[in-house]
Short mmCIF file of N, CA and C in Angstrom, two decimals:
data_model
loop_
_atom_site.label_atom_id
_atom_site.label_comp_id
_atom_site.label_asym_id
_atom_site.label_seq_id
_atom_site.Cartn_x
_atom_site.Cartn_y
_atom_site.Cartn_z
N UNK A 1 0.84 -1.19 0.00
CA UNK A 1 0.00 0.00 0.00
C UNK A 1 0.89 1.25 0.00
N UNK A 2 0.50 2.39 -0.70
CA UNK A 2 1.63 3.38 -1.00
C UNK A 2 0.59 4.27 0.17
N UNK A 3 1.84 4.85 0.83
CA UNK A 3 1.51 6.26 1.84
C UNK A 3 2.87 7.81 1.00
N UNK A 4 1.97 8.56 1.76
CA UNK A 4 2.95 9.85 1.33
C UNK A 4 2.56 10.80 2.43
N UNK A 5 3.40 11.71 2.87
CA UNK A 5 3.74 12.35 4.02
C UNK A 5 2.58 13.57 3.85
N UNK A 6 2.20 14.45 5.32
CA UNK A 6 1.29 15.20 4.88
C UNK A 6 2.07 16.25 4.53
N UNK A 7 3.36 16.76 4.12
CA UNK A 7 3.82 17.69 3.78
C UNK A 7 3.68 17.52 1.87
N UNK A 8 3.68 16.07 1.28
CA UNK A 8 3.74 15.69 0.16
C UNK A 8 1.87 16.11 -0.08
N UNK A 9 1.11 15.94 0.79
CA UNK A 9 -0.14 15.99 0.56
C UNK A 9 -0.30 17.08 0.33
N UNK A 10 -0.07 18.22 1.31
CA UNK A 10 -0.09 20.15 1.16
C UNK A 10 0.57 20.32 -0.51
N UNK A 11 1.33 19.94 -0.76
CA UNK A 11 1.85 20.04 -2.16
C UNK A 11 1.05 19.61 -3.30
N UNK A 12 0.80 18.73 -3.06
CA UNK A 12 -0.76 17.90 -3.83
C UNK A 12 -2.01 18.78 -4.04
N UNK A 13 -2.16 19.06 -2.81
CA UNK A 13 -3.55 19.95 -2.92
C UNK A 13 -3.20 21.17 -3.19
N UNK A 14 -1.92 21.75 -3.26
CA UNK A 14 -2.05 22.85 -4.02
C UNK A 14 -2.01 23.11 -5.64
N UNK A 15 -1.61 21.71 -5.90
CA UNK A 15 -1.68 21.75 -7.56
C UNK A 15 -2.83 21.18 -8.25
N UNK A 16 -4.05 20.61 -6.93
CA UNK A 16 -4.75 19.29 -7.62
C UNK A 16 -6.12 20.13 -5.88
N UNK A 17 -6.72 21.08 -5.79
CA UNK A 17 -7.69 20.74 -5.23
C UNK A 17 -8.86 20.17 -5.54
N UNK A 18 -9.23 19.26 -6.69
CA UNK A 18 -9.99 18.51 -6.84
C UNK A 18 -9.38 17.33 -5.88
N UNK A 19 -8.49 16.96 -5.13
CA UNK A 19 -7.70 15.64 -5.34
C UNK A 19 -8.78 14.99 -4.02
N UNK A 20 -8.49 13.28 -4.37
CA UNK A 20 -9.90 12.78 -3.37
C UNK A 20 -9.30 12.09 -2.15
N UNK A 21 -9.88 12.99 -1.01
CA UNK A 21 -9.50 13.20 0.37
C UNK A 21 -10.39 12.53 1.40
N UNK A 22 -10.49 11.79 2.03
CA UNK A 22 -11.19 11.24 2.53
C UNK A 22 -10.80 11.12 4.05
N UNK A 23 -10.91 11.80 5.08
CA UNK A 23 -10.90 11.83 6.79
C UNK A 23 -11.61 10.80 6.97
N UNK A 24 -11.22 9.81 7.76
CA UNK A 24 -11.99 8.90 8.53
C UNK A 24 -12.13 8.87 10.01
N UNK A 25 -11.99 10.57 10.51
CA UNK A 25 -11.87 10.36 11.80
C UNK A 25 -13.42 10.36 12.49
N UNK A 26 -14.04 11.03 13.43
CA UNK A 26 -15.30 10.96 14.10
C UNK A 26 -15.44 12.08 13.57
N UNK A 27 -17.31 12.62 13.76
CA UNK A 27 -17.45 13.34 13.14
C UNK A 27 -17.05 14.79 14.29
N UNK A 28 -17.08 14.38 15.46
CA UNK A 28 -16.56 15.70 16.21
C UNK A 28 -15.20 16.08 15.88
N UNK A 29 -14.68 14.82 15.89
CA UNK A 29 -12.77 15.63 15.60
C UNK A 29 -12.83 15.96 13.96
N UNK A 30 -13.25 15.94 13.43
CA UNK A 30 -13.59 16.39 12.00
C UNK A 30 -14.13 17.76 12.85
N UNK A 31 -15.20 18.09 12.76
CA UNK A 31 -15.85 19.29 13.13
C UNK A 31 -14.55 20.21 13.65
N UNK A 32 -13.69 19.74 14.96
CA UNK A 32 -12.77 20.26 15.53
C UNK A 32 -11.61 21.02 14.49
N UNK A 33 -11.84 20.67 13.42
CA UNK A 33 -11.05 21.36 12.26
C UNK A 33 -9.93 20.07 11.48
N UNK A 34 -10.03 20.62 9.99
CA UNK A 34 -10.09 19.62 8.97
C UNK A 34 -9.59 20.41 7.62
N UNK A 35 -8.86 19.43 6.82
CA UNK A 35 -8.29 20.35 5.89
C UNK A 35 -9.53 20.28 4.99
N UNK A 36 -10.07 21.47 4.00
CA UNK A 36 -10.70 22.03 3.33
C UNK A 36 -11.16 21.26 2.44
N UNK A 37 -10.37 20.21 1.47
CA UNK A 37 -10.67 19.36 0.69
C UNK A 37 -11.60 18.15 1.17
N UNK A 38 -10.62 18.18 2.53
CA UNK A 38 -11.71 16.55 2.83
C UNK A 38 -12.91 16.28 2.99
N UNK A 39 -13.34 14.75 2.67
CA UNK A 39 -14.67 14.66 3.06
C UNK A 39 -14.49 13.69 4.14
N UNK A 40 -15.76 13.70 4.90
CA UNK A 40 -15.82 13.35 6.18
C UNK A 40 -16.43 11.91 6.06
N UNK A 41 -15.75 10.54 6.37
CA UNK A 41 -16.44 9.49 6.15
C UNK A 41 -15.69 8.40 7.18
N UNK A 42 -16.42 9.19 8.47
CA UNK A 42 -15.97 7.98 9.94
C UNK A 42 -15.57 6.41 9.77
N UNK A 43 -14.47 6.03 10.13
CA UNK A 43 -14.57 4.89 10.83
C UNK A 43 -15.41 4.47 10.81
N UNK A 44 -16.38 4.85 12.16
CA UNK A 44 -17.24 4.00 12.12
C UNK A 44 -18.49 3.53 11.42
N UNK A 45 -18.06 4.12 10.49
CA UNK A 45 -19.35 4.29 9.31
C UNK A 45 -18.93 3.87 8.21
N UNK A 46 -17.46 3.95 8.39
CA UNK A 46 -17.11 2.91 7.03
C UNK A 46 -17.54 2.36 6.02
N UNK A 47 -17.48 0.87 6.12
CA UNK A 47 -18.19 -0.26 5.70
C UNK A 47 -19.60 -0.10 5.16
N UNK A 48 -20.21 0.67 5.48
CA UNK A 48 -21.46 1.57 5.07
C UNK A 48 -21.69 2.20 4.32
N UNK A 49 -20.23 3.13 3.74
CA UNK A 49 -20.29 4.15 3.05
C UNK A 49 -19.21 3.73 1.70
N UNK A 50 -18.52 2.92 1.77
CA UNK A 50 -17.62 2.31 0.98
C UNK A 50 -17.97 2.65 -0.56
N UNK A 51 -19.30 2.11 -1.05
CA UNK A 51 -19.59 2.43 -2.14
C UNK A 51 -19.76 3.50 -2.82
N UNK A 52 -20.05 4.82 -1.88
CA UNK A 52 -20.10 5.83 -2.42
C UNK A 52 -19.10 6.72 -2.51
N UNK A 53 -17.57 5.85 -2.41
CA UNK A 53 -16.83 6.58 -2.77
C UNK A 53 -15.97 6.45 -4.47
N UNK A 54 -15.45 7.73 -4.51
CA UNK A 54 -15.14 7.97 -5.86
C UNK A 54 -13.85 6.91 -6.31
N UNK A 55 -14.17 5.71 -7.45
CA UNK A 55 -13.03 4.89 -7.81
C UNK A 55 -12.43 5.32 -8.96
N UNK A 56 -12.66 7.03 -9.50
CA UNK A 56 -11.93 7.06 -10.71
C UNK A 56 -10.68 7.67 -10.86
N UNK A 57 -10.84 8.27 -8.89
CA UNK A 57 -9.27 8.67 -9.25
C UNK A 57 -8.20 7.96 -7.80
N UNK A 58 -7.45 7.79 -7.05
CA UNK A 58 -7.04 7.69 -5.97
C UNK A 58 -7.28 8.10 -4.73
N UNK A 59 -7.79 7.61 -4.03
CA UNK A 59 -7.96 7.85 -2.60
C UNK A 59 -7.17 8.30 -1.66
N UNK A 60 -6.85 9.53 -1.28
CA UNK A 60 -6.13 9.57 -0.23
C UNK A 60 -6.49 9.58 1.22
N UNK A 61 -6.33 8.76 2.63
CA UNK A 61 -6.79 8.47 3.55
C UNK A 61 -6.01 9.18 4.66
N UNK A 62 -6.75 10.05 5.44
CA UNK A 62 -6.39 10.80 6.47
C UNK A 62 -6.71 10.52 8.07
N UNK A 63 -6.52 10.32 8.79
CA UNK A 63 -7.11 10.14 10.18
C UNK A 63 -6.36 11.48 11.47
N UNK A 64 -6.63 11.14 12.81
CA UNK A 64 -5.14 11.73 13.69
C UNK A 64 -4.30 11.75 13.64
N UNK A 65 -3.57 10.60 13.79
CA UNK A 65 -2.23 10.08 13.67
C UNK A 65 -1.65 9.26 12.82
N UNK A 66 -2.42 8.35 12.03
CA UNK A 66 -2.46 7.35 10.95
C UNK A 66 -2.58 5.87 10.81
N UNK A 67 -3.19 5.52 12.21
CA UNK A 67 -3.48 4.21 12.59
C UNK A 67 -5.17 4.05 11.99
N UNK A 68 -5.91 4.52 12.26
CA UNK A 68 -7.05 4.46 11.75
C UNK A 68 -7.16 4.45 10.07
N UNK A 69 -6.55 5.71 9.49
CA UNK A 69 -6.27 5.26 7.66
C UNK A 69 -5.63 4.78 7.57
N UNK A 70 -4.60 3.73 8.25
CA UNK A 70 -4.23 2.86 7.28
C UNK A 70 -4.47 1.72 7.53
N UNK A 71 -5.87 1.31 8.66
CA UNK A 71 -6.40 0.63 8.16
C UNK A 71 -8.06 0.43 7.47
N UNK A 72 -7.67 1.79 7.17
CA UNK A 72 -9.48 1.84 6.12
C UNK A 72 -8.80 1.86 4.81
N UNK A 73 -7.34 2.30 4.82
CA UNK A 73 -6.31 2.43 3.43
C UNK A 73 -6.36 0.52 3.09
N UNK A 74 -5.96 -0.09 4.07
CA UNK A 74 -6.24 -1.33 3.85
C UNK A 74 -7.02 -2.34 3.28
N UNK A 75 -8.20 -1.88 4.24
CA UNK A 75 -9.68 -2.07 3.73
C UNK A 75 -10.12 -1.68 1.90
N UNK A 76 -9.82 -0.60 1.96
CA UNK A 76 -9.86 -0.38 0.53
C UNK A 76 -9.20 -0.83 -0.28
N UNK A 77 -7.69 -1.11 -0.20
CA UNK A 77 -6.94 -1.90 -1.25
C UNK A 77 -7.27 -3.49 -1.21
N UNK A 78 -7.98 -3.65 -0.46
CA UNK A 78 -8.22 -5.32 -0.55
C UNK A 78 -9.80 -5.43 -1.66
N UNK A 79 -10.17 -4.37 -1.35
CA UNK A 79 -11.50 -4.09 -2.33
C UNK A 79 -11.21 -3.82 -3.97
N UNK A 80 -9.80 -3.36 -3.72
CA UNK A 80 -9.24 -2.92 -4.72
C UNK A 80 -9.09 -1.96 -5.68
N UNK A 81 -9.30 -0.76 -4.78
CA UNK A 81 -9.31 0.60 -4.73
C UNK A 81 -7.69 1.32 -5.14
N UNK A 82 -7.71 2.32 -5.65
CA UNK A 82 -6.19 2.45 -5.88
C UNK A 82 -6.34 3.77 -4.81
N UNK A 83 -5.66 3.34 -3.54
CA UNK A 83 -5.31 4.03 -2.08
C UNK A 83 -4.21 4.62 -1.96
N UNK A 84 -3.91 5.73 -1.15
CA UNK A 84 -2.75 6.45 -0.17
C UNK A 84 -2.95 6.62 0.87
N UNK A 85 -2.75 6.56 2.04
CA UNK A 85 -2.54 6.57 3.23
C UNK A 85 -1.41 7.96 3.66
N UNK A 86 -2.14 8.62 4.58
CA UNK A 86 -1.42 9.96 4.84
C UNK A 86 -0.68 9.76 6.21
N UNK A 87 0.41 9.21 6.14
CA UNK A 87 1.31 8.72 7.10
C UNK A 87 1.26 9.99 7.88
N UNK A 88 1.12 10.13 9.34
CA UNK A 88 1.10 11.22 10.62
C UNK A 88 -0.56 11.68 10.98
N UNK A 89 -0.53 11.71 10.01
CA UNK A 89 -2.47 11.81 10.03
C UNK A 89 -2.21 13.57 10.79
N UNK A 90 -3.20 14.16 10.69
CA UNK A 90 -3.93 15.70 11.17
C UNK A 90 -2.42 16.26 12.64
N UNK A 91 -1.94 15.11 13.02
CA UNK A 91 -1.25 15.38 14.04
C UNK A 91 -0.08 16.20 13.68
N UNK A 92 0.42 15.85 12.28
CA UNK A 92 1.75 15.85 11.84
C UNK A 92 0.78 17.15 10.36
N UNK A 93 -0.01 17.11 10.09
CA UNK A 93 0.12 18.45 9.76
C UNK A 93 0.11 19.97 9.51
N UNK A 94 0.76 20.63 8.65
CA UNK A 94 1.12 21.45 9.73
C UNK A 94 0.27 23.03 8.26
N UNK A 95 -0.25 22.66 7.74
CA UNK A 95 -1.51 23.33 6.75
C UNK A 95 -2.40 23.91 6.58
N UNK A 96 -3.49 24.68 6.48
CA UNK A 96 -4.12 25.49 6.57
C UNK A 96 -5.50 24.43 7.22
N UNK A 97 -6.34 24.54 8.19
CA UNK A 97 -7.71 23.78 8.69
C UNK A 97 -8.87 24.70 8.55
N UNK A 98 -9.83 24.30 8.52
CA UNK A 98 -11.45 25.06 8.21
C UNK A 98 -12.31 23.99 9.37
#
């Protein structure tokens, strides 16, 4: 499974804010502030919501720290999703939040 740093991500989204962002944290620590692009699709809601995400371009997976996306990054590459995993998760970056 390929990860890339959230400093590689800030770089990304400044050349690509279409790019597909996906937070899997709760919806309060989401609320608590979140980078601009992302969409909000809990953990725990996962498995639920799987289908309605976008397979035409790459997924990139965000959480706190990066234990939680990488294993919904997981989850998805076994589905066979073409995934990234944002190694440090919200903790480690250091980017503009809304």
């Amino acid at each position: 499974m390929k990860t890339i740093s959230t400093t590689e991500l800030e770089t990304l989204l400044q050349s690509d804010e279409t790019l597909n962002l996906i937070d899997v944290r709760e919806t309060d620590e989401f609320a608590g502030g979140h980078i601009k692009q992302a969409k909000n699709v809990p953990l725990s809601e996962f498995g639920a919501k799987v289908d309605e995400l976008d397979r035409s371009k790459p997924i990139h997976v965000i959480c706190a720290a990066g234990g939680r996306s990488m294993n919904a990054s997981a989850y998805l590459d076994s589905l066979g999703f073409d995934v990234i995993n944002v190694d440090g998760g919200m903790m480690s970056w250091t980017g503009e939040t809304v």
